[in-house]
Short mmCIF file of C-alpha atoms in Angstrom, two decimals:
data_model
loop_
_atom_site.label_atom_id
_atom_site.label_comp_id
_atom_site.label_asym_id
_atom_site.label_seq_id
_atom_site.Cartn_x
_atom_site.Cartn_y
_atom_site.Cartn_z
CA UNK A 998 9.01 75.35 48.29
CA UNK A 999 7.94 78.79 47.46
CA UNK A 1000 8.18 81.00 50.46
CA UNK A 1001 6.49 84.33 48.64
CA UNK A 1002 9.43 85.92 46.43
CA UNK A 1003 10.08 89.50 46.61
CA UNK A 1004 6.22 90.54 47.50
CA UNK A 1005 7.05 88.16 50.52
CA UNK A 1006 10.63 90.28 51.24
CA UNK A 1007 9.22 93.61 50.90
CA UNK A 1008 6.67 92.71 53.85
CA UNK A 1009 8.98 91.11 56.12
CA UNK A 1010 11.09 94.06 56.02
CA UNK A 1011 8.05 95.98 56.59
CA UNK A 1012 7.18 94.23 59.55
CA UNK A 1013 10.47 94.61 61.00
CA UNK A 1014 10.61 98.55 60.40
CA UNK A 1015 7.73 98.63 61.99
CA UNK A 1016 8.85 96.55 65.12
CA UNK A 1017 11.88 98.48 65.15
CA UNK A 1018 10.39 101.72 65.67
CA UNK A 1019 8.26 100.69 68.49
CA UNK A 1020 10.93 98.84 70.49
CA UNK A 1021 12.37 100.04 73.46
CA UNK A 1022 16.64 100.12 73.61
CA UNK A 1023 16.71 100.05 77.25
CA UNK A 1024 14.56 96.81 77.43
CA UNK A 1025 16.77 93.81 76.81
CA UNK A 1026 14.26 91.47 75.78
CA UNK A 1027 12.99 93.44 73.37
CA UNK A 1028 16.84 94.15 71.67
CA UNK A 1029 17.29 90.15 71.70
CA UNK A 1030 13.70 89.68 69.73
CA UNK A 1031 14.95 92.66 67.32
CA UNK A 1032 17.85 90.72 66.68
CA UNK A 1033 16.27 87.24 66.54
CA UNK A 1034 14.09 89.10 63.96
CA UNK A 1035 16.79 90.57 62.03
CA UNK A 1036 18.30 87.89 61.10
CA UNK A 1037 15.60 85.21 60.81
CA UNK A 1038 14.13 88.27 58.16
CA UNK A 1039 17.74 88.23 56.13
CA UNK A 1040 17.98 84.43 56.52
CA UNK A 1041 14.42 84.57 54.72
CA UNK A 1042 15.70 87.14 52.05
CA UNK A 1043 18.56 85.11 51.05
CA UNK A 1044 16.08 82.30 50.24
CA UNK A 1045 13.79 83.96 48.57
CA UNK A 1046 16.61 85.88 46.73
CA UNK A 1047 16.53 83.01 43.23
CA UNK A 1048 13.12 81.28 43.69
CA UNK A 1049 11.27 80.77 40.97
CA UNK A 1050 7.40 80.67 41.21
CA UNK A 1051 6.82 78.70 38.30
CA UNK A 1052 8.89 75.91 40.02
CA UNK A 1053 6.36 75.33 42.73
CA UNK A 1054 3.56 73.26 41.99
CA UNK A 1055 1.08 75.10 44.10
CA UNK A 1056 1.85 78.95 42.83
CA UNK A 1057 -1.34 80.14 40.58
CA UNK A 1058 2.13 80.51 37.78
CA UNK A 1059 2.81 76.85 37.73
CA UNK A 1060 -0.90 76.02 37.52
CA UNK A 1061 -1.78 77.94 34.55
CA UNK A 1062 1.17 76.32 33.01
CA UNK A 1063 0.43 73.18 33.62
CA UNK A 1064 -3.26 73.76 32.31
CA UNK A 1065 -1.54 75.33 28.87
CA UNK A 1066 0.56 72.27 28.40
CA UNK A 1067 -2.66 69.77 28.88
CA UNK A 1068 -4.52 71.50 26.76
CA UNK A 1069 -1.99 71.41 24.15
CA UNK A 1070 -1.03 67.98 24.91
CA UNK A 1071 -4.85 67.16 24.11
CA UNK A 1072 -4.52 68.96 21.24
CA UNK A 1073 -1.22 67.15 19.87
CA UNK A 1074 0.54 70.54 20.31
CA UNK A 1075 -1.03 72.12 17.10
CA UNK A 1076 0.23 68.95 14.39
CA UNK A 1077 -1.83 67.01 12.86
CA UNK A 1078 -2.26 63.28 14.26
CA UNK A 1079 -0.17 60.81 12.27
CA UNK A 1080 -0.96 58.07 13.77
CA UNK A 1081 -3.82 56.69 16.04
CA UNK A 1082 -5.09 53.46 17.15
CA UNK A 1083 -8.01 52.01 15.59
CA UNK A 1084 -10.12 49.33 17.48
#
């Protein structure tokens, strides 16, 4: 499944500056959801690290492929047909 790729990381970790800056130390709740965060955000990073967009078949890049290769398919890849059958 493809969970954004490094668009996807760049955000997260934005988010989590973000959260960071506005939490308050002395409030323990708040230090145990910074944490939960931080690692949840690496755990995230570390999947995302080798994905592969064109290996999802929902991404816009596997799409286009797929619409390449049937078009080429219908095409018999650029050869000329060498055999066909004849009613």
């Amino acid at each position: 499944k493809f969970r954004g790729g490094t668009a996807a990381i760049r955000e997260d970790q934005s988010k989590l500056d973000d959260f960071e800056g506005r939490v308050d130390p002395n409030d323990t709740e708040q230090m145990s959801l910074l944490e939960e965060m931080k690692q949840h955000t690496k755990k995230l990073e570390e999947m995302r690290k080798f994905e592969d967009p064109r290996l999802s078949f929902s991404t816009p890049e596997f799409r286009e492929a797929q619409r390449i290769f049937t078009d080429n398919f219908k095409k018999n890849f650029g050869k000329p047909v060498e055999w066909g059958l004849v009613k």
